[in-house]
Amino acid sequence: MLNEINRFREQYPEVREVDLISVDLPGKFFGKRYGISDLEKLAAGKGKMPAAMHLMCSKGFPVPARGYGFNDGDPDAAINLIPGTLKYVGWESQPRAQVMVSFTDVEGQDLFWEPRHVLKRVVKSLQDDGYHPVVAFELEFYLFDLQASNNGNPKPPSGTLSSREDGIAVLSLERLSDYGDLLSEIIQRCEEQGVITGPVSAELGPGQYEINLHHNADVLDAADQCVLFKRIVRGVALKQGVRASFMAKPYLDQSGNGFHFHTSIYDQQGSNLLSQEDDRKLLHMVSGLLELMPASMAFLAPNFNSYRRLKPGNNTPLTPNWGYENRSVAVRIPLSDADNRRIEHRVAGADANPYLAMAVVLAGAHFGLDQQQQPPEPVQEICLEADGVPTDLRAALLLTENSEPLMHYLGEEFVRVFCAQRKGELDAFENAIQSREYDWYL
């Protein structure tokens, strides 16, 4: 880490500040800003933050989570800089650095509720059995005008070339051109941050876009890149005078923001287990993903708004099912050659925490490989029925906290803390009378 710090300071002598960043359970960034000269001290393990920061709600204030941060004296955790993540930040008002951090408790053990550590635990379960996942993330986001509409709701921004509000022409090249400066800067800043991007596309909603991330054999690095991508998109958008959001369903009458996970499994010799002619390993993985899907919904759809997206239409999966080349099912097998055979998990919304969502997807895959069960027949027709998954967060959390497989993979106490934290946030969210209630019932 010291060599990395020295190289960075030689390359960017103008940088005077560094942000230490981490991701909490809801998937939001938190951290501290230090002088760049403090990096050596931090690399030596002399920095601390409150251990319960990961348990904050989406608005950034504490909610009950089995007493952690409340009844335990709110202890500190040791900061550990993550090698390879010290990067230049070029979209803010001043040139800055940022570095991702993880945390250990007073005994030097990984902080068990840190999302990155949860994913690391699941990856180790696969690797211990000789399975080596290769993953890729693709997620959608919306752009909004900084000024809300007359009724206070978000509205699409106006294009820099046309000066018109963005439309809904899917895969429109004109839309890509209209927002070309913003999208190009996102790609540029991703490159500076080591986030490897792929195709860019205009999606079905007004102001909705998608930028894919490349396949990666290092699952933790892939997840790190995904959370950094979210930070870059939001930061660059604000710099260019618009707002970007990964909210699952910002418009009731428009497409929601999806979050798709592509996964292959390789053996120790580097062979793709999903490319076997009999599809045996592929079918086992599909079976496990479908079986754990209902209990995993609290991680794939973690907020009140998440369940507004899970409605018929717009290729939003509503049932634990699967199929070949069918975008309406939950688990899709895309067309590909044998070497690139993969499974696409299509349920999550873009508001999901990338570490935790990837953790439950890989847990389902490993569960299937371990149990060696067969899935139901693949679905060929368009699926518009909702059946077999919870339709609100409270119902989802009830399934999660009673799931023995998820407790095995993620850690029993983590699952209980996660469920308590999400219930605490939901209680806080619902503890208000909306103006519509007065309009309808007063």
C-alpha atoms as one frame of an Amber mdcrd trajectory, in Angstrom:
protein
   0.000   0.000   0.000   2.882   2.380   0.741   4.266   1.870  -2.769   0.819
   2.606  -4.181   0.594   5.804  -2.106   4.040   6.971  -3.238   3.253   6.335
  -6.900  -0.025   8.200  -6.615   1.506  11.245  -4.940   4.228  11.403  -7.577
   1.657  11.214 -10.374  -0.787  13.716  -8.832   1.237  16.255  -6.816  -1.651
  18.743  -6.988  -3.955  16.516  -4.881  -4.221  17.674  -1.279  -7.183  15.654
   0.034  -8.289  12.036   0.048 -11.730  10.595   0.753 -11.921   7.265   2.571
 -15.064   5.547   1.285 -17.084   2.472   2.166 -20.591   1.189   1.451 -23.280
   0.583   4.085 -26.087  -1.986   4.041 -28.435   0.166   1.917 -25.599   0.634
  -0.587 -24.819   4.281   0.231 -21.289   5.647   0.550 -19.953   6.987   3.822
 -16.461   7.961   4.925 -14.084  10.699   5.989 -11.895  13.240   4.231  -8.225
  13.420   5.232  -5.221  15.379   4.134  -3.212  13.426   1.570  -0.240  13.428
   3.974  -2.264  11.234   6.372  -2.290   8.289   3.980   0.895   6.728   5.327
  -0.492   6.824   8.853  -3.779   5.314   7.681  -1.936   2.584   5.792  -0.243
   1.671   9.079  -3.673   0.951  10.607  -3.971   4.071  12.761  -7.378   5.222
  11.516 -10.762   4.414  13.030 -14.472   4.972  12.378 -17.584   3.950  14.329
 -18.204   0.273  13.635 -21.974   0.735  13.268 -21.715   3.121  10.302 -22.718
   0.295   7.980 -26.025   0.029   9.837 -27.268   3.525   9.020 -30.509   3.822
   7.065 -30.735   5.190   3.520 -31.075   8.753   4.870 -27.945   8.378   6.958
 -29.317   8.237  10.498 -29.186   5.211  12.840 -32.022   2.713  13.091 -32.298
  -0.242  15.487 -30.223  -3.251  14.418 -30.143  -5.712  17.338 -28.599  -3.066
  19.579 -25.390  -2.564  17.593 -24.387   1.076  17.750 -26.977   1.683  20.497
 -26.516  -0.708  23.418 -22.871  -1.621  22.894 -21.308   1.785  23.511 -20.906
   2.448  19.773 -17.305   1.157  19.534 -14.835   2.019  16.793 -13.536  -0.295
  14.093 -10.066  -0.180  12.555  -9.771   1.212   9.032  -7.941  -0.897   6.434
  -7.081   0.653   3.074  -7.932  -1.688   0.184  -4.920  -2.070  -2.124  -5.461
  -1.026  -5.712  -8.304   1.396  -4.933  -6.394   4.673  -4.440  -7.650   6.675
  -7.416  -7.870  10.213  -8.750 -11.276  11.960  -8.522 -11.679  14.408 -11.377
 -15.350  15.346 -11.300 -15.432  17.464  -8.128 -14.641  21.162  -7.669 -11.089
  20.390  -6.519  -8.765  17.545  -7.551  -9.015  14.867  -4.889  -8.148  11.258
  -4.260 -10.321   8.473  -2.942  -9.505   5.066  -1.534 -11.854   2.267  -0.574
 -11.620   0.941   2.970 -12.744  -2.099   4.910 -12.980  -2.617   8.655 -11.888
  -5.001  11.382 -13.214  -5.224  14.927 -11.288  -4.875  18.196 -10.074  -8.468
  17.866  -8.758  -7.893  14.359 -11.531  -9.918  12.695 -13.470  -8.817   9.617
 -16.479  -6.741  10.669 -19.162  -9.329   9.988 -21.874  -6.916   8.821 -19.691
  -5.121   6.295 -21.209  -5.944   2.864 -17.830  -6.502   1.214 -16.866  -9.049
   3.861 -20.193 -10.861   3.377 -19.460 -11.292  -0.327 -15.899 -12.402   0.453
 -17.292 -15.125   2.718 -19.574 -16.477  -0.022 -16.801 -16.430  -2.637 -14.593
 -18.438  -0.265 -17.335 -21.077   0.031 -17.220 -21.604  -3.718 -13.439 -21.522
  -3.969 -13.073 -24.042  -1.142 -15.032 -26.490  -3.314 -12.973 -25.767  -6.418
 -15.473 -23.388  -8.043 -14.220 -20.112  -9.469 -16.950 -17.650 -10.468 -16.589
 -15.079 -13.227 -19.167 -12.318 -12.957 -20.379  -9.170 -14.692 -22.807  -6.455
 -13.652 -25.173  -4.431 -15.801 -27.435  -1.823 -14.298 -29.696   0.977 -15.462
 -29.970   4.522 -14.156 -32.138   7.574 -14.731 -31.095  11.149 -15.384 -33.291
  13.919 -13.970 -33.431  17.665 -14.267 -32.187  19.367 -11.107 -35.513  21.223
 -10.942 -38.583  19.149 -10.119 -41.829  19.429 -12.054 -44.693  21.636 -10.856
 -46.096  18.814  -8.715 -42.719  18.219  -7.086 -41.966  14.980  -8.956 -38.748
  14.346 -10.881 -38.691  15.099 -14.594 -36.342  14.185 -17.450 -33.504  16.560
 -18.281 -33.202  18.476 -21.541 -30.613  17.321 -24.054 -27.563  19.468 -24.683
 -28.075  19.342 -28.462 -31.851  19.292 -28.900 -32.842  21.235 -25.733 -35.819
  18.859 -25.568 -36.769  16.588 -22.695 -35.358  13.120 -23.157 -37.690  10.624
 -24.787 -38.316   6.881 -24.611 -36.877   5.630 -27.908 -35.038   2.516 -26.801
 -31.505   2.075 -28.249 -31.804   5.527 -29.825 -28.500   6.866 -31.151 -29.927
  10.389 -31.132 -30.491  10.130 -27.391 -26.900   8.961 -26.927 -25.725  11.993
 -28.915 -27.968  14.384 -26.995 -26.304  13.317 -23.738 -22.991  12.438 -25.327
 -20.838  14.779 -23.228 -22.177  13.389 -19.982 -21.979   9.743 -21.033 -18.478
  10.207 -22.451 -17.255  11.802 -19.231 -18.717   8.919 -17.228 -16.666   6.524
 -19.377 -13.560   8.717 -18.982 -13.879   8.899 -15.197 -14.525   5.162 -15.032
 -11.275   4.595 -16.908  -9.420   6.826 -14.426 -10.886   4.803 -11.570 -10.044
   1.438 -13.119 -13.711   0.651 -13.771 -13.865  -1.277 -17.052 -17.017  -0.419
 -18.987 -18.683  -1.949 -22.026 -21.594  -0.949 -24.270 -23.704   2.149 -23.581
 -27.391   2.168 -24.486 -30.461   4.359 -24.240 -33.136   2.421 -22.369 -36.928
   2.428 -22.378 -37.585   5.205 -19.855 -37.218   8.962 -20.447 -33.724   9.805
 -19.223 -32.874   6.127 -18.666 -29.512   4.701 -19.737 -27.395   1.618 -19.204
 -23.621   1.127 -19.186 -22.407  -2.452 -18.861 -19.381  -3.545 -16.863 -16.966
  -6.204 -18.097 -16.736  -9.800 -16.897 -14.251 -10.257 -14.089 -12.729 -13.346
 -12.489 -12.069 -11.366  -9.289 -15.549 -11.129  -7.771 -14.617  -8.622  -5.062
 -12.935  -6.377  -7.613 -15.994  -6.629  -9.860 -18.246  -5.548  -6.991 -15.833
  -2.745  -6.052 -15.977  -1.506  -9.634 -19.774  -1.630  -9.576 -20.136   0.518
  -6.448 -17.522   2.938  -7.799 -19.485   3.096 -11.049 -22.538   4.260  -9.114
 -20.490   6.959  -7.394 -18.994   8.109 -10.695 -22.360   8.299 -12.468 -23.926
  10.384  -9.715 -20.884  12.642  -9.371 -20.419  13.321 -13.078 -24.128  13.951
 -13.535 -24.128  16.647 -10.829 -21.044  18.230 -12.361 -22.893  18.482 -15.668
 -26.026  19.964 -14.139 -28.344  16.950 -13.894 -29.108  14.329 -11.278 -28.557
  10.585 -11.717 -30.389   7.960  -9.693 -30.409   4.177  -9.369 -33.827   4.243
  -7.677 -35.746   1.110  -8.655 -38.959   2.779  -9.852 -38.864   6.590 -10.080
 -41.864   6.773 -12.456 -44.910   4.553 -11.941 -45.765   4.576 -15.651 -42.243
   4.014 -16.974 -39.625   1.286 -16.923 -37.815   0.617 -13.654 -34.063   0.415
 -13.153 -32.927  -3.187 -13.330 -29.702  -4.763 -12.085 -28.616  -7.938 -13.868
 -25.884 -10.362 -12.822 -24.027 -12.570 -15.301 -22.282 -15.567 -13.763 -20.140
 -18.411 -15.042 -18.387 -21.011 -12.917 -14.950 -22.364 -13.821 -13.030 -25.288
 -12.398  -9.420 -25.240 -11.245  -8.227 -26.079 -14.764  -9.978 -23.007 -16.195
 -12.834 -24.867 -17.898 -16.315 -23.334 -17.885 -18.537 -25.824 -16.059 -21.615
 -24.394 -17.783 -20.324 -25.386 -21.225 -20.716 -29.136 -20.620 -22.857 -30.751
 -23.295 -25.351 -32.274 -20.864 -26.015 -28.929 -19.092 -25.801 -30.790 -15.789
 -23.937 -28.112 -13.803 -25.948 -25.333 -15.421 -29.245 -26.949 -14.426 -28.028
 -27.523 -10.874 -27.102 -23.831 -10.587 -30.461 -22.756 -11.978 -32.245 -25.009
  -9.477 -30.388 -23.449  -6.542 -30.979 -19.905  -7.753 -34.703 -20.519  -8.074
 -34.981 -22.243  -4.692 -33.234 -19.439  -2.784 -34.836 -16.619  -4.771 -37.872
 -15.960  -2.507 -35.684 -15.722   0.619 -33.165 -13.578  -1.271 -35.659 -10.895
  -2.299 -34.860  -8.624   0.652 -31.340  -8.291  -0.786 -32.445  -7.996  -4.411
 -35.273  -5.548  -3.646 -34.212  -3.931  -0.349 -36.432  -0.830  -0.164 -40.101
   0.140  -0.066 -39.838   1.520  -3.601 -38.142  -1.644  -4.901 -41.440  -3.510
  -5.032 -43.078  -0.881  -7.237 -40.764  -2.115  -9.991 -41.915  -5.723  -9.600
 -45.039  -5.351 -11.721 -46.012  -7.001 -15.021 -44.409  -5.625 -18.174 -41.034
  -4.236 -19.253 -39.328  -7.629 -18.836 -39.408  -7.438 -15.043 -39.301 -10.965
 -13.573 -42.085 -11.779 -11.134 -41.750 -15.535 -10.626 -38.880 -17.932  -9.777
 -38.569 -19.378 -13.284 -36.005 -19.682 -16.028 -35.579 -20.042 -19.752 -33.302
 -19.804 -22.755 -33.196 -16.394 -24.469 -36.303 -15.188 -22.596 -36.034 -11.767
 -20.970 -39.304 -12.107 -19.081 -38.002 -14.852 -16.762 -35.996 -14.493 -13.568
 -33.003 -16.594 -14.656 -32.072 -16.376 -18.329 -29.544 -18.398 -20.306 -28.295
 -15.988 -22.994 -27.219 -17.215 -26.397 -23.436 -17.626 -26.436 -20.661 -19.940
 -27.509 -19.604 -22.750 -25.169 -16.619 -20.936 -23.661 -18.789 -17.956 -22.646
 -21.837 -19.871 -21.375 -23.335 -17.993 -18.459 -26.435 -17.464 -16.351 -28.126
 -14.063 -16.167 -29.997 -13.306 -12.929 -32.537 -10.569 -13.762 -34.548  -9.963
 -10.578 -32.671  -7.233  -8.675 -33.339  -3.533  -8.942 -30.491  -1.057  -9.408
 -31.082   0.131  -5.822 -29.689  -3.157  -4.473 -26.334  -3.238  -2.707 -23.968
  -4.812  -5.295 -22.001  -6.771  -2.680 -25.061  -8.264  -1.006 -27.011  -8.935
  -4.188 -24.014 -10.695  -5.738 -23.563 -12.635  -2.489 -27.069 -14.136  -2.604
 -26.772 -14.899  -6.327 -23.530 -16.810  -5.760 -25.011 -18.456  -2.665 -27.897
 -19.727  -4.797 -25.496 -20.987  -7.450 -23.372 -22.861  -4.904 -26.464 -24.215
  -3.149 -27.613 -25.669  -6.456 -24.236 -27.213  -7.218 -24.211 -28.746  -3.749
 -27.788 -30.074  -3.772 -27.671 -31.272  -7.409 -31.406 -30.873  -7.992 -33.198
 -30.337 -11.294 -35.143 -27.128 -11.975 -38.639 -27.097 -13.479 -38.993 -27.001
 -17.254 -37.745 -23.803 -18.930 -40.346 -21.175 -19.803 -40.668 -20.303 -23.473
 -43.630 -17.928 -23.441 -43.695 -14.373 -22.071 -44.210 -14.477 -18.296 -46.551
 -11.824 -16.921 -47.891 -13.551 -13.818 -46.580 -12.811 -10.309 -46.241 -15.956
  -8.243 -43.771 -17.335  -5.729 -41.905 -14.219  -4.575 -42.861 -11.708  -1.860
 -44.478  -8.510  -3.087 -43.439  -6.194  -0.252 -40.394  -5.741   1.939 -41.893
  -6.994   5.207 -42.937 -10.268   3.611 -39.489 -10.571   2.031 -37.708 -10.024
   5.337 -39.819 -12.711   6.998 -38.572 -15.232   4.438 -34.984 -14.041   4.755
 -34.784 -14.325   8.530 -36.104 -17.894   8.361 -33.800 -19.088   5.597 -31.273
 -21.626   6.888 -29.312 -21.695   3.600 -28.827 -17.918   3.625 -27.774 -18.014
   7.265 -25.243 -20.693   6.347 -23.742 -18.685   3.488 -24.012 -15.131   4.815
 -23.695 -15.785   8.546 -26.568 -16.224  10.982 -25.930 -13.061  12.965 -25.453
 -11.027   9.795 -28.845 -12.145   8.446 -30.496 -11.195  11.736 -28.748  -7.810
  11.817 -29.630  -7.123   8.184 -33.302  -7.935   8.726 -33.467  -5.825  11.884
 -31.794  -2.902  10.113 -34.152  -3.064   7.115 -37.178  -3.304   9.419 -35.886
  -0.305  11.366 -35.565   1.739   8.181 -39.002   0.652   6.968 -40.549   1.648
  10.304 -38.912   5.074  10.044 -40.048   5.464   6.427 -43.658   4.600   7.223
 -43.801   6.753  10.372 -45.310   9.715   8.540 -48.737  10.642   7.211 -48.586
  11.347   3.490 -50.432  14.311   2.003 -52.538  11.884  -0.038 -53.959  10.391
   3.159 -55.349  13.813   4.112 -56.665  14.253   0.579 -58.489  10.927   0.622
 -59.498  10.400   4.242 -59.589  13.666   6.226
